[in-house]
């Protein structure tokens, strides 16, 4: 009889456990140190937030984000193509949800991004006369920055406006509005959202030529009497090949012109790049292509440790300059979310972040924590 009731009791308990949300059953980060606590007082630690995460679908990511991070950047949902699909049509549903989610979880929102040549709505790409482009530019910045004024901490006002040689990238904005458009974007953003921090964000601006272009741009904005608070170095690098000397020099030079320095889209790819291969040789290309997704069934320890070492070195440098750095944001919470699984080749298995596909901390995570 006693055995009967004990077995029934165990069965009832198991059934009850099955009804609990899965993060309550077994969060892979329970008892694990947290990035935001570890670097409290040094810099914010953020993650890109996907649409799925903003909708709060997926318990694993939700508990990881709440536990580990104190800042979020919408990965896609505040880009013009999504927010502003027609001339007079705005779609704020997801972005509002993200702001609400962030408030609930104590996360500072870095809104991304007002003016970018990519992910533009179709109707903008079809505009031909400068006056219409100028009108879109004004409407978009004023409406979007105005709506989230007081609700987001900061804006990436302009994203990726520079070419590799430090000159302005060719884009619809440069072509139709002229080279003052960046100053104007900051001026409008400041007016629409006066208490929000305003940043310029780009990749490879740690490289000398592009960095010089960014410095010239920032000086131009300031000389026009317009506010810019910081610069985002995106940080899409390759493990074992992180350009530490250029990064350090950039931190120093951007801080010297009174910019808050941020690393805004950090990830370290472990996969081979197709651009290193000889694509002219068809046979060799197919052989190389076969080797382009080498870790589909798991990451070998040697690569795992190499990734961990790269992150360790990077965070050592970040801590050395913590007085100049205000935020480090990873471009995704866990490996499964990373855009690097689909770029530059779709459907690969990359491992560029600190948490694995099951939201468990990787050796790189522990190396980063131990740097402190
Ligand atoms: O929304 C559609 C969906 O409806 C469709 O079913 C699906 C099929 O492919 O595509 C979805 O759109 C994708 C979108 O991400 C949302 O997932 C686009 O194809 C895809 O191109 C887009 O990629 C984003 C990329 O920016 C666009 O340029 C990446 O997720 C995002 O991580 C990436 O982020 C950029 C930063 O904003 C700026 N710096 C570089 C960084 C990496 O490229």
CSV table of N, CA, C and O in Angstrom, one decimal, residues 16 88 92 106 111 118 164 190 234 251 290 315:
chain,number,residue,atom,x,y,z
A,16,UNK,N,3.4,17.3,-12.7
A,16,UNK,CA,3.4,18.7,-12.3
A,16,UNK,C,4.6,19.4,-13.0
A,16,UNK,O,4.5,20.5,-13.5
A,88,UNK,N,3.2,56.5,-46.0
A,88,UNK,CA,2.5,56.9,-44.8
A,88,UNK,C,2.1,55.8,-43.8
A,88,UNK,O,1.2,55.9,-43.0
A,92,UNK,N,4.5,49.7,-35.9
A,92,UNK,CA,5.3,49.8,-34.6
A,92,UNK,C,5.1,48.6,-33.7
A,92,UNK,O,5.6,48.6,-32.6
A,106,UNK,N,14.5,45.2,-17.2
A,106,UNK,CA,15.6,46.1,-16.8
A,106,UNK,C,16.7,46.2,-17.9
A,106,UNK,O,17.9,46.2,-17.5
A,111,UNK,N,18.5,51.6,-29.8
A,111,UNK,CA,17.6,51.4,-31.0
A,111,UNK,C,18.5,51.4,-32.3
A,111,UNK,O,19.5,52.2,-32.4
A,118,UNK,N,21.0,49.8,-46.2
A,118,UNK,CA,20.5,48.4,-46.4
A,118,UNK,C,19.2,48.3,-45.7
A,118,UNK,O,18.8,49.1,-44.8
A,164,UNK,N,35.4,51.3,-47.3
A,164,UNK,CA,36.6,50.8,-46.7
A,164,UNK,C,37.8,51.8,-46.6
A,164,UNK,O,38.7,51.7,-45.8
A,190,UNK,N,18.4,64.6,-32.8
A,190,UNK,CA,18.5,65.3,-31.6
A,190,UNK,C,17.2,66.1,-31.3
A,190,UNK,O,16.8,66.2,-30.2
A,234,UNK,N,31.5,47.7,-34.6
A,234,UNK,CA,30.6,46.5,-34.6
A,234,UNK,C,31.3,45.3,-34.0
A,234,UNK,O,30.7,44.6,-33.2
A,251,UNK,N,40.1,52.6,-29.8
A,251,UNK,CA,39.6,53.0,-28.5
A,251,UNK,C,40.2,54.3,-28.0
A,251,UNK,O,39.5,55.3,-27.7
A,290,UNK,N,33.0,21.8,-50.0
A,290,UNK,CA,32.7,20.6,-49.1
A,290,UNK,C,33.3,20.9,-47.7
A,290,UNK,O,32.7,20.6,-46.7
A,315,UNK,N,38.6,40.6,-24.1
A,315,UNK,CA,38.0,41.2,-22.8
A,315,UNK,C,39.1,41.8,-21.9
A,315,UNK,O,38.8,42.7,-21.2
